[in-house]
Amino acid sequence: MAAQNITPEGRISKVLRLLKVGYTSIRHADRNDITTYYSRCPSINLKGNWLEEAGFETGKQIKVTVEPGRLVICIGEGN
């Protein structure tokens, strides 16, 4: 019998991920839509197949709870 490479259902490829907080540029314009300046805003970019493995499929609503030093991201109740 050939050996099978079976992983348990519901296992996520990598449990711990280390990311960096980057920034996004925000354009500020006057009433004539002429750019007056750009400012930086903190940004976290989450992407990869591991999101779908964790249940965060494209189009699903998410809920983000903000606590000191922690962000908790859950699937929204409307899904």
XYZ file of N, CA and C in Angstrom, residues 7-45:
117
model
N -3.127 15.469 5.772
C -3.080 16.465 6.845
C -4.462 16.547 7.461
N -4.539 16.782 8.776
C -5.851 16.869 9.426
C -6.692 18.003 8.854
N -7.997 17.778 8.754
C -8.932 18.794 8.254
C -8.891 20.017 9.157
N -8.852 21.199 8.567
C -8.888 22.430 9.346
C -7.519 22.941 9.760
N -6.442 22.279 9.364
C -5.104 22.732 9.733
C -4.691 23.883 8.830
N -4.111 24.923 9.417
C -3.668 26.092 8.667
C -2.175 25.948 8.409
N -1.722 26.333 7.211
C -0.353 26.100 6.787
C 0.699 26.563 7.797
N 0.559 27.743 8.358
C 1.511 28.249 9.336
C 0.715 29.029 10.371
N 0.830 28.671 11.637
C -0.005 29.283 12.668
C 0.479 30.683 13.032
N 1.786 30.894 13.123
C 2.335 32.192 13.518
C 2.913 32.901 12.304
N 2.541 34.150 12.129
C 3.075 34.962 11.039
C 3.542 36.288 11.605
N 4.741 36.703 11.237
C 5.282 37.981 11.680
C 5.212 38.958 10.514
N 4.507 40.049 10.721
C 4.325 41.067 9.694
C 4.819 42.398 10.231
N 4.985 43.370 9.358
C 5.382 44.716 9.776
C 4.264 45.696 9.470
N 4.143 46.692 10.318
C 3.214 47.789 10.050
C 3.910 48.712 9.058
N 3.267 48.937 7.950
C 3.789 49.844 6.938
C 2.982 51.131 6.952
N 2.939 51.792 5.819
C 2.131 53.008 5.739
C 1.489 53.121 4.366
N 0.421 53.870 4.334
C -0.273 54.213 3.105
C -0.252 55.726 2.978
N -0.021 56.220 1.785
C -0.055 57.664 1.559
C -1.489 58.118 1.347
N -1.852 59.187 2.018
C -3.187 59.766 1.864
C -3.034 61.137 1.212
N -3.758 61.323 0.118
C -3.697 62.584 -0.624
C -4.683 63.579 -0.031
N -4.219 64.776 0.212
C -5.074 65.857 0.703
C -5.160 66.914 -0.392
N -6.390 67.322 -0.700
C -6.599 68.276 -1.785
C -7.431 69.459 -1.303
N -7.293 70.560 -2.018
C -8.121 71.724 -1.692
C -9.472 71.582 -2.388
N -10.314 72.589 -2.290
C -11.670 72.485 -2.847
C -11.692 72.409 -4.366
N -10.570 72.742 -5.018
C -10.475 72.628 -6.479
C -9.836 71.305 -6.903
N -9.705 70.382 -5.963
C -9.117 69.055 -6.192
C -7.648 69.127 -6.598
N -6.961 70.159 -6.139
C -5.520 70.272 -6.360
C -4.819 69.737 -5.114
N -3.869 68.821 -5.329
C -3.164 68.209 -4.206
C -2.381 69.264 -3.442
N -2.604 69.302 -2.126
C -1.861 70.238 -1.285
C -0.718 69.542 -0.560
N -0.938 68.286 -0.136
C 0.130 67.501 0.492
C -0.318 66.055 0.647
N 0.636 65.204 0.964
C 0.381 63.795 1.268
C 0.776 63.542 2.716
N 0.029 62.699 3.387
C 0.401 62.302 4.745
C 0.477 60.780 4.804
N 1.163 60.277 5.822
C 1.303 58.832 6.000
C 0.318 58.341 7.044
N -0.246 57.174 6.780
C -1.197 56.542 7.687
C -0.737 55.098 7.901
N -0.653 54.601 9.162
C -0.229 53.218 9.390
C -1.130 52.236 8.643
N -0.523 51.147 8.166
C -1.251 50.183 7.346
C -0.712 48.777 7.590
N -1.617 47.788 7.643
C -1.244 46.378 7.731
C -1.880 45.672 6.542
N -1.071 44.990 5.740
C -1.544 44.316 4.540
C -1.558 42.808 4.787
